[in-house]
PDB file of C-alpha atoms in Angstrom:
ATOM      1  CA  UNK J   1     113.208  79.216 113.180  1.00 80.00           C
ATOM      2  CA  UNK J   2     111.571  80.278 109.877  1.00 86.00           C
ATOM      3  CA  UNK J   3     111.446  83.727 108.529  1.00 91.00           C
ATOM      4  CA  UNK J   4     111.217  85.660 105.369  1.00 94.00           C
ATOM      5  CA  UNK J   5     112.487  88.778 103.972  1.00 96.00           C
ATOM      6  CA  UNK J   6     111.266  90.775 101.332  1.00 95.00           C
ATOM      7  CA  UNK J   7     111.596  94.237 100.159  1.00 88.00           C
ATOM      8  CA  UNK J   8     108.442  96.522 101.737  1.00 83.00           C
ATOM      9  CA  UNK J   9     107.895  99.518  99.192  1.00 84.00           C
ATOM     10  CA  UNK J  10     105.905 100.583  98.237  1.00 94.00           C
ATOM     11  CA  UNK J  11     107.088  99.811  94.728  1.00 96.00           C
ATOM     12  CA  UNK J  12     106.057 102.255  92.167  1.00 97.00           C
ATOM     13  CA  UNK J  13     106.385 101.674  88.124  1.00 97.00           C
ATOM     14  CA  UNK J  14     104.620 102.718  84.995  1.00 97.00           C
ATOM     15  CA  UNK J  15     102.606 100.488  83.445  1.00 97.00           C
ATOM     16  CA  UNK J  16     104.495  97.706  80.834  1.00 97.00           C
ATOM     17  CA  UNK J  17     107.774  98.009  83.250  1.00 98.00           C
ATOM     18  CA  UNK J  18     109.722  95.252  84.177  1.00 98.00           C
ATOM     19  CA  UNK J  19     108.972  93.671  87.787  1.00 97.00           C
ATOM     20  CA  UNK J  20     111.217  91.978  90.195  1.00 97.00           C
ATOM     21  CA  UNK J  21     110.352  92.190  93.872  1.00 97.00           C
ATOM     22  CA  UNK J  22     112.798  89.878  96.285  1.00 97.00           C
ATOM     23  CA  UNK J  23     112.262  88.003  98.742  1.00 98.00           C
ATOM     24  CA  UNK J  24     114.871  85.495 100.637  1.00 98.00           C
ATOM     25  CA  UNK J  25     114.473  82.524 103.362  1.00 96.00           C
ATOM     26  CA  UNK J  26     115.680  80.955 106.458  1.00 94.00           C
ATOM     27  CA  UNK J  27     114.924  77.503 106.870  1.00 89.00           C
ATOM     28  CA  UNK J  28     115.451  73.749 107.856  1.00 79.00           C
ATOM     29  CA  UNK J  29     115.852  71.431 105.331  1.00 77.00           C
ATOM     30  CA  UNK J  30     113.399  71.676 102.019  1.00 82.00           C
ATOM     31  CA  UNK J  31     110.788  74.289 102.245  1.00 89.00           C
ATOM     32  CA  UNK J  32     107.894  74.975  99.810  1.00 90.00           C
ATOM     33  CA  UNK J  33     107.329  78.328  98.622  1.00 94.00           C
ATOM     34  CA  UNK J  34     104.823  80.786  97.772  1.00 95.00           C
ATOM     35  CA  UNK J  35     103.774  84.078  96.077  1.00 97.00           C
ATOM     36  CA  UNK J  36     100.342  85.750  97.369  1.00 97.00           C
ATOM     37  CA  UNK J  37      98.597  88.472  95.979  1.00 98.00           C
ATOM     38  CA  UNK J  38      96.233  90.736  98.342  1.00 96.00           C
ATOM     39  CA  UNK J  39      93.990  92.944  96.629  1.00 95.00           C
ATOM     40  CA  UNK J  40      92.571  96.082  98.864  1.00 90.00           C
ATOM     41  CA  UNK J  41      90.078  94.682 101.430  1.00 88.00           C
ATOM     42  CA  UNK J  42      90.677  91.341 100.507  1.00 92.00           C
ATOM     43  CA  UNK J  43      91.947  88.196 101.475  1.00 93.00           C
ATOM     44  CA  UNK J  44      95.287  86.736 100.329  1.00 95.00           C
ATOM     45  CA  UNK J  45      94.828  84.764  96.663  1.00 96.00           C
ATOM     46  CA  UNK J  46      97.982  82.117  96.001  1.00 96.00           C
ATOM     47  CA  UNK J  47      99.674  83.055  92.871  1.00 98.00           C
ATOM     48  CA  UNK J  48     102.263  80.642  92.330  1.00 97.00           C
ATOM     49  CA  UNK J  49     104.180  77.865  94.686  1.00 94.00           C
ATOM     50  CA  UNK J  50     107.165  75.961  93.823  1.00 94.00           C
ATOM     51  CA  UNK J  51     108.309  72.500  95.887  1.00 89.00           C
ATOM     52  CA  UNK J  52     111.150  71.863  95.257  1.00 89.00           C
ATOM     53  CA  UNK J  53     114.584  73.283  94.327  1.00 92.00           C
ATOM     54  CA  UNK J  54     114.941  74.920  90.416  1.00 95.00           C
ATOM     55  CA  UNK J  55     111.503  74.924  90.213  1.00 95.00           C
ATOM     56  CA  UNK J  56     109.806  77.447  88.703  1.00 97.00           C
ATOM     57  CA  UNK J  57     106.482  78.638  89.555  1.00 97.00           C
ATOM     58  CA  UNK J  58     104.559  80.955  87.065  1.00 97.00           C
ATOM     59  CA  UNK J  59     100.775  82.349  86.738  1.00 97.00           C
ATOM     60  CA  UNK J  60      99.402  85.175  84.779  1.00 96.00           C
ATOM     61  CA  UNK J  61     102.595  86.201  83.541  1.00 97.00           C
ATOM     62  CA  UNK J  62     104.209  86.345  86.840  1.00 98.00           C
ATOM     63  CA  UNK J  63     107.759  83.930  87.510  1.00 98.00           C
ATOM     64  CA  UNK J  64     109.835  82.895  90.232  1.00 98.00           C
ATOM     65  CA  UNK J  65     112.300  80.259  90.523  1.00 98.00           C
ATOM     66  CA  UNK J  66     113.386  78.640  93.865  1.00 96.00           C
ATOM     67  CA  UNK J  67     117.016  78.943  94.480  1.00 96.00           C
ATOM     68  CA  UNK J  68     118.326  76.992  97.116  1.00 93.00           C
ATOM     69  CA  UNK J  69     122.255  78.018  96.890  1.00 94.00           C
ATOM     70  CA  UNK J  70     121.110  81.631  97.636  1.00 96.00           C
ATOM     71  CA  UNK J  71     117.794  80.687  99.050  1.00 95.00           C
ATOM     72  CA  UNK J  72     115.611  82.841  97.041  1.00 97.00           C
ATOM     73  CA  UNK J  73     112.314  83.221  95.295  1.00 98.00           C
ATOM     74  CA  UNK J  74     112.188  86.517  93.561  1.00 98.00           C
ATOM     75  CA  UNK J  75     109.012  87.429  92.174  1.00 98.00           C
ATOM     76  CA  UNK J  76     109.110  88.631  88.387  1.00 98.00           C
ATOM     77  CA  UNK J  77     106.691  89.841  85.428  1.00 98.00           C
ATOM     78  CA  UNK J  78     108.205  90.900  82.109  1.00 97.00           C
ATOM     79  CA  UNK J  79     105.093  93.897  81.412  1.00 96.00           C
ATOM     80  CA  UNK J  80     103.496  94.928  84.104  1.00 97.00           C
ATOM     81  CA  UNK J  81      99.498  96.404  84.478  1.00 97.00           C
ATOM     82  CA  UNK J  82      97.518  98.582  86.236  1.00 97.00           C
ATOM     83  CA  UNK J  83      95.705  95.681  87.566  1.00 96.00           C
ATOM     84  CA  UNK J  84      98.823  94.649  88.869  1.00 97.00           C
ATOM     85  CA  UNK J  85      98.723  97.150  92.006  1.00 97.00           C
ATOM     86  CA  UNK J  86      98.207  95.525  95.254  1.00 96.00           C
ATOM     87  CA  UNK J  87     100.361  93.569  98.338  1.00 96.00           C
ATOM     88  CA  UNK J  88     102.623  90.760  97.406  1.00 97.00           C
ATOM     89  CA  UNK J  89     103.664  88.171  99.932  1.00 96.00           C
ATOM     90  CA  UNK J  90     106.628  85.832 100.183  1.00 96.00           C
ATOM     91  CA  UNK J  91     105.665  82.897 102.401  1.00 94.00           C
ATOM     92  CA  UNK J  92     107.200  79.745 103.066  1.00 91.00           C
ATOM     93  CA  UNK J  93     106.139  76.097 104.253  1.00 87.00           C
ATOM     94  CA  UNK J  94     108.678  73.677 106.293  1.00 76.00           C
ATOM     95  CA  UNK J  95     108.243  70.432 105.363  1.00 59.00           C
ATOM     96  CA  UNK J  96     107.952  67.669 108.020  1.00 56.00           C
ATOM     97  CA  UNK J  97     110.198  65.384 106.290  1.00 51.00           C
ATOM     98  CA  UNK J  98     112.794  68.279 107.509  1.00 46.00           C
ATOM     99  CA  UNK J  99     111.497  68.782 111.265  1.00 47.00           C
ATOM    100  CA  UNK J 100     109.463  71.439 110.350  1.00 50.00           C
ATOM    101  CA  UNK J 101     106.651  72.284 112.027  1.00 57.00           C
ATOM    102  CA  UNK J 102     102.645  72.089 111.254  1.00 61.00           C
ATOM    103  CA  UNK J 103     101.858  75.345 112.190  1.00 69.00           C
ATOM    104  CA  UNK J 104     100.815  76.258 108.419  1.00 78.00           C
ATOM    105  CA  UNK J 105     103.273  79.570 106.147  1.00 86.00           C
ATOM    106  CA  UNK J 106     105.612  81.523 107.450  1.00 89.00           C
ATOM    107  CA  UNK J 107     104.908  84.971 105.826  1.00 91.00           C
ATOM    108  CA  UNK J 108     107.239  87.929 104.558  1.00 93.00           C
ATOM    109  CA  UNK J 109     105.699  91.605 105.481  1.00 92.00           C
ATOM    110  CA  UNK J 110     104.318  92.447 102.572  1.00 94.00           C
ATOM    111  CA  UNK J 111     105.051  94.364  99.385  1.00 96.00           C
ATOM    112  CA  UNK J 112     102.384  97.476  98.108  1.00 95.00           C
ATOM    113  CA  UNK J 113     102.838  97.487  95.071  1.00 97.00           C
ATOM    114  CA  UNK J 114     101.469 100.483  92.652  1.00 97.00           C
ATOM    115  CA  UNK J 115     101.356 100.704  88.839  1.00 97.00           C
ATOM    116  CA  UNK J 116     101.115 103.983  87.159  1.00 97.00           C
ATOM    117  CA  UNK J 117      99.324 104.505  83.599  1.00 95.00           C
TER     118      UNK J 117
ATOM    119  CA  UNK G   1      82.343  76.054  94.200  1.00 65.00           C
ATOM    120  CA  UNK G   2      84.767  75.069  97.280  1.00 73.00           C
ATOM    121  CA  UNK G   3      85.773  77.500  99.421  1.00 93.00           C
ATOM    122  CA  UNK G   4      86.535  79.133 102.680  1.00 96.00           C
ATOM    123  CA  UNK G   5      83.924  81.789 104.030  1.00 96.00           C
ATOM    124  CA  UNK G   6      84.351  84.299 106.561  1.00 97.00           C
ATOM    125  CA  UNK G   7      81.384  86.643 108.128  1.00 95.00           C
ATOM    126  CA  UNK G   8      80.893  88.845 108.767  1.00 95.00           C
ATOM    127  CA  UNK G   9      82.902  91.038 106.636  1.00 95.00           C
ATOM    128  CA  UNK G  10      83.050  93.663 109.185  1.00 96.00           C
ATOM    129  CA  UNK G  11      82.264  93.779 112.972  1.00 95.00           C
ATOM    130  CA  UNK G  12      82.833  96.472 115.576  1.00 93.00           C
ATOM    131  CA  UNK G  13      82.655  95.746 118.991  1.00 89.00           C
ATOM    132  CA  UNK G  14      82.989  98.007 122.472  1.00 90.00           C
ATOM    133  CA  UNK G  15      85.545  97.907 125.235  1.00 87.00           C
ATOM    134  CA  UNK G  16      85.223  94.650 127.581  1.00 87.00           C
ATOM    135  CA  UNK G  17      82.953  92.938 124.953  1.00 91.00           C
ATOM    136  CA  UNK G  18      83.682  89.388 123.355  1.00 94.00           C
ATOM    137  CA  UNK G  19      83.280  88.916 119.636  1.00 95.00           C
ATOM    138  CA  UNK G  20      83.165  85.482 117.955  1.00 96.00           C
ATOM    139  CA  UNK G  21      84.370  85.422 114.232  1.00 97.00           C
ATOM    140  CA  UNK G  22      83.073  82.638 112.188  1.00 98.00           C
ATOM    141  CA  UNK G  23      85.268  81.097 109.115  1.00 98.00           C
ATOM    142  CA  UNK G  24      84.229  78.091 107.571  1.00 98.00           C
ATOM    143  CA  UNK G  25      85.471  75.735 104.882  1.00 97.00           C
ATOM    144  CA  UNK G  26      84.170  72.926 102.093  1.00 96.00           C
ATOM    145  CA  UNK G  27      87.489  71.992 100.770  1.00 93.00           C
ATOM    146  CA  UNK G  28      87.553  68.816 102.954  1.00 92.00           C
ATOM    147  CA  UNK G  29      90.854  70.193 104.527  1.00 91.00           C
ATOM    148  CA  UNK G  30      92.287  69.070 107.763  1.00 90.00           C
ATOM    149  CA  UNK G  31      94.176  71.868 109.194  1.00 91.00           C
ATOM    150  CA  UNK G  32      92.638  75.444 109.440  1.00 93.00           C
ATOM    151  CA  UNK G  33      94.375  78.869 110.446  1.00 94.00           C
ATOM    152  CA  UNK G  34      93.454  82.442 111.694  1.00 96.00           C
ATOM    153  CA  UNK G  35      96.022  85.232 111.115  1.00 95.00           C
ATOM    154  CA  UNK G  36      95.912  88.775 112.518  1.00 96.00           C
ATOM    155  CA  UNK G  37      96.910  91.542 109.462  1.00 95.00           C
ATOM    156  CA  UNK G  38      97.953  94.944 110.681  1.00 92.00           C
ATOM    157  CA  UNK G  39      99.529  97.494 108.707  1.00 83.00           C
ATOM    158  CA  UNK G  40     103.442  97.167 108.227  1.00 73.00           C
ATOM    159  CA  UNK G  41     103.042  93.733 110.052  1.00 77.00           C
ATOM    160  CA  UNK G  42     102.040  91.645 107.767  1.00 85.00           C
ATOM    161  CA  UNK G  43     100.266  88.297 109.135  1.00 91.00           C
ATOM    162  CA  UNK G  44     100.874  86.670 112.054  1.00 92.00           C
ATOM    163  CA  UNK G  45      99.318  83.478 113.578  1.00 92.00           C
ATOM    164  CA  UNK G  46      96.830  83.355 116.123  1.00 96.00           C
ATOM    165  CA  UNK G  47      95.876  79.722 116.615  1.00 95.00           C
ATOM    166  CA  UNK G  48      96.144  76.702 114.243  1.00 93.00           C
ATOM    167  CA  UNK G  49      94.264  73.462 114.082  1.00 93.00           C
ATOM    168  CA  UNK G  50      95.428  69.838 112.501  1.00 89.00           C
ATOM    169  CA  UNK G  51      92.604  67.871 113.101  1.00 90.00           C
ATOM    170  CA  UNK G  52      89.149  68.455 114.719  1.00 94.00           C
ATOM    171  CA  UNK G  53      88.522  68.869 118.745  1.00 95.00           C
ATOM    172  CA  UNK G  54      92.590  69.666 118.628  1.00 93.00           C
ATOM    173  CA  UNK G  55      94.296  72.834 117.711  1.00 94.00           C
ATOM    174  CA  UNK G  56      97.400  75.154 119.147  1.00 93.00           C
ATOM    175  CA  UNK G  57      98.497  78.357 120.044  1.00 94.00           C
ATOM    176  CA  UNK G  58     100.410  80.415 117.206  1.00 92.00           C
ATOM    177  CA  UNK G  59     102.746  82.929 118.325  1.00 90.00           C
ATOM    178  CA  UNK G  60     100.092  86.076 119.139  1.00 95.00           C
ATOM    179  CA  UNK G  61      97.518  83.944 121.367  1.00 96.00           C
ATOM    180  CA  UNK G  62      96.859  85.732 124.089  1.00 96.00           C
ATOM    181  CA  UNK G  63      93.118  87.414 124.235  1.00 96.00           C
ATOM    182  CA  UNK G  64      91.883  85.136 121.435  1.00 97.00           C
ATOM    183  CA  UNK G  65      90.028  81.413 121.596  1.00 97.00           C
ATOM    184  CA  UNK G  66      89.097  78.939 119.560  1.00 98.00           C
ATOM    185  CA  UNK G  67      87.391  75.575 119.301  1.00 97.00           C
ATOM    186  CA  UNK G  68      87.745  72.978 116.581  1.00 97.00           C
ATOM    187  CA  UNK G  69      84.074  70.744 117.058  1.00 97.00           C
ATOM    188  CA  UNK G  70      83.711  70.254 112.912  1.00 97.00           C
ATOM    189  CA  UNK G  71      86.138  69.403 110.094  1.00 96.00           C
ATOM    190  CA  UNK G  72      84.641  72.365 108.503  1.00 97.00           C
ATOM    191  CA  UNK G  73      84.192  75.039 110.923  1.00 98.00           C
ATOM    192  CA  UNK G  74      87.236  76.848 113.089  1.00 98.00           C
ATOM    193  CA  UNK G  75      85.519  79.853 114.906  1.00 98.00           C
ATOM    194  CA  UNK G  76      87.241  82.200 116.474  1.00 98.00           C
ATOM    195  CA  UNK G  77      86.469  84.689 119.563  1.00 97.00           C
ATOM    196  CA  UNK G  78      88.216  88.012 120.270  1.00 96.00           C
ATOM    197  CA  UNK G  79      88.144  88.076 124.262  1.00 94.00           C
ATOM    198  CA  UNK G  80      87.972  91.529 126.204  1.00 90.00           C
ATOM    199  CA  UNK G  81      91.359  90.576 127.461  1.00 89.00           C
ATOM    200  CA  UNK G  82      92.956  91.807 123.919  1.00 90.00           C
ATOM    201  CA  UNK G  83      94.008  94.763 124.651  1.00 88.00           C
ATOM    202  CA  UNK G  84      94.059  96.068 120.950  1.00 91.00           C
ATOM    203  CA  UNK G  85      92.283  93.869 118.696  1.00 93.00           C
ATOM    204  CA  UNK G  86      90.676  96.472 116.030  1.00 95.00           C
ATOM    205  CA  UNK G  87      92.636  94.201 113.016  1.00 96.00           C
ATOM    206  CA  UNK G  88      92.285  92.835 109.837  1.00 96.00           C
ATOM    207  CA  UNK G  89      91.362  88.774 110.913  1.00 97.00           C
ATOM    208  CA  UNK G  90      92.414  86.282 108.073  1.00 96.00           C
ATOM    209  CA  UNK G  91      91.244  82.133 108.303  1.00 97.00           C
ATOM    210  CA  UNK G  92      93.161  80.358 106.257  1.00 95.00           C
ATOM    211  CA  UNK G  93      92.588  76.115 105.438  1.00 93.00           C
ATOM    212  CA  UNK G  94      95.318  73.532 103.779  1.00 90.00           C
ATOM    213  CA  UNK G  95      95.786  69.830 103.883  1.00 84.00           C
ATOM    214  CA  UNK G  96      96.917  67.869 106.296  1.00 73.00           C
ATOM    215  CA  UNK G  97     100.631  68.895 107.124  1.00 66.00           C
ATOM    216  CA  UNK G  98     102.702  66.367 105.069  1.00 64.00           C
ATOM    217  CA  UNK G  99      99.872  65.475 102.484  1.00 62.00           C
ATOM    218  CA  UNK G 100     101.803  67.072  99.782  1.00 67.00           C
ATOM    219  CA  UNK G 101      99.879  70.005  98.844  1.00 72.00           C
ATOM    220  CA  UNK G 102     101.338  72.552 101.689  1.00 77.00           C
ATOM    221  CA  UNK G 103      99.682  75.628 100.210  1.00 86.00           C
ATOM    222  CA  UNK G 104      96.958  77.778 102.443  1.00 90.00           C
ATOM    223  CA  UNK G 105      93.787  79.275 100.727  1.00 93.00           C
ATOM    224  CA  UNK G 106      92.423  82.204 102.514  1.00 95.00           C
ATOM    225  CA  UNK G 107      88.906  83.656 103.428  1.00 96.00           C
ATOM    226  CA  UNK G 108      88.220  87.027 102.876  1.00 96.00           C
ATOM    227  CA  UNK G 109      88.835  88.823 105.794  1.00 96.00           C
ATOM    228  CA  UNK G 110      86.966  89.869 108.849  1.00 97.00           C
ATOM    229  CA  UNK G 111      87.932  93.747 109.781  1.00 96.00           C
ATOM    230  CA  UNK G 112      87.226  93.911 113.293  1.00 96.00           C
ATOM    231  CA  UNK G 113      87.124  97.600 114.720  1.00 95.00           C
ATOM    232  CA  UNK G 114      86.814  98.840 118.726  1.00 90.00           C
ATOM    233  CA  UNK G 115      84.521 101.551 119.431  1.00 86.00           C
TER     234      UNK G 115
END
């Protein structure tokens, strides 16, 4: 079946550090891909996706490239803010053109992360 | 604006009561979700729903029900047969599976606590 793996923190930097937080797949065929954000009593917002192999997703800053030959989607941000603290998600979608099944994302477990000033 | 609402926000309930959780959606999307959050877990699926008056067990079912009679509405009720269901409840809406736009947009949460 599905799964994903990412790294759980919490993940503590000063503020204007470099981000990468990784996160790695198992699937059939040709997934979809997805970074959420979850801010603290909140639900999860969609930050960036990317379909298809080498592409790269970016939003406010934030990157990640799909990388099928080490199936990957690391999460990156060149300067990061205090805003920036909260839970970050992997997530995946099988696509049915793959045998995949409808039954919606496949989540990773979550990384807290916290920016210091 | 378009959007998927959730209420209430939070909702306590007593041993050997049921609790029905209401999420509801105006994107015009087919398939709807509910996820249970618990710390260190992150989500994990309760019950899922292609199309209306049709929907299927995720993989944490038992003590939960649903019904699917709208397009826009995907309820959900917390029986007294789950055992520990104080959780963070998350309903979640997308396209129909294969429509091409496979990503989920999520309501805000229902905390549901046991007292």
């Amino acid at each position: 079946g599905n799964s994903v793996t990412q790294m759980e923190g919490p993940v503590t930097l000063s503020e204007e550090a470099f981000l990468t937080i990784n996160c790695t797949y198992t699937a059939t065929g040709y997934p979809s891909l997805f970074w959420y954000v979850q801010y603290p009593g909140e639900g999860l917002q969609l930050l960036l996706k990317a379909t298809k192999a080498d592409d790269k997703g970016s939003n406010k800053g934030f990157e990640a490239t799909y990388r099928k030959e080490t199936t990957s989607f690391h999460l990156e941000k060149g300067s990061v803010q205090v805003s920036d603290s909260a839970v970050y998600f992997c997530a995946l979608s099988s696509s049915m053109y793959s045998g995949g099944g409808a039954d919606g994302l496949t989540f990773g477990k979550g990384t807290h992360l916290i920016i210091q000033p | 604006d378009g959007g998927i609402t959730q209420s209430p926000k939070y909702l306590f309930r007593k041993e050997g009561q049921n609790v029905t959780l209401s999420c509801e959606q105006n994107l015009n999307h087919d398939a709807m979700y509910w996820y249970r959050q618990d710390p260190g877990q992150g989500l994990r699926l309760i019950y899922y729903s292609q199309i209306v008056n049709d929907f299927q067990k995720g993989d944490i079912a038992e003590g939960y029900s649903v019904s699917r009679e709208k397009k826009e509405s995907f309820p959900l009720t917390v029986t007294s047969a789950q055992k520990n269901p104080t959780a963070f409840y998350l309903c979640a809406s997308s396209m129909a599976w294969g429509g091409g736009q496979p990503e989920a947009f999520f309501g805000q949460g229902t905390r549901l606590t046991v007292v």
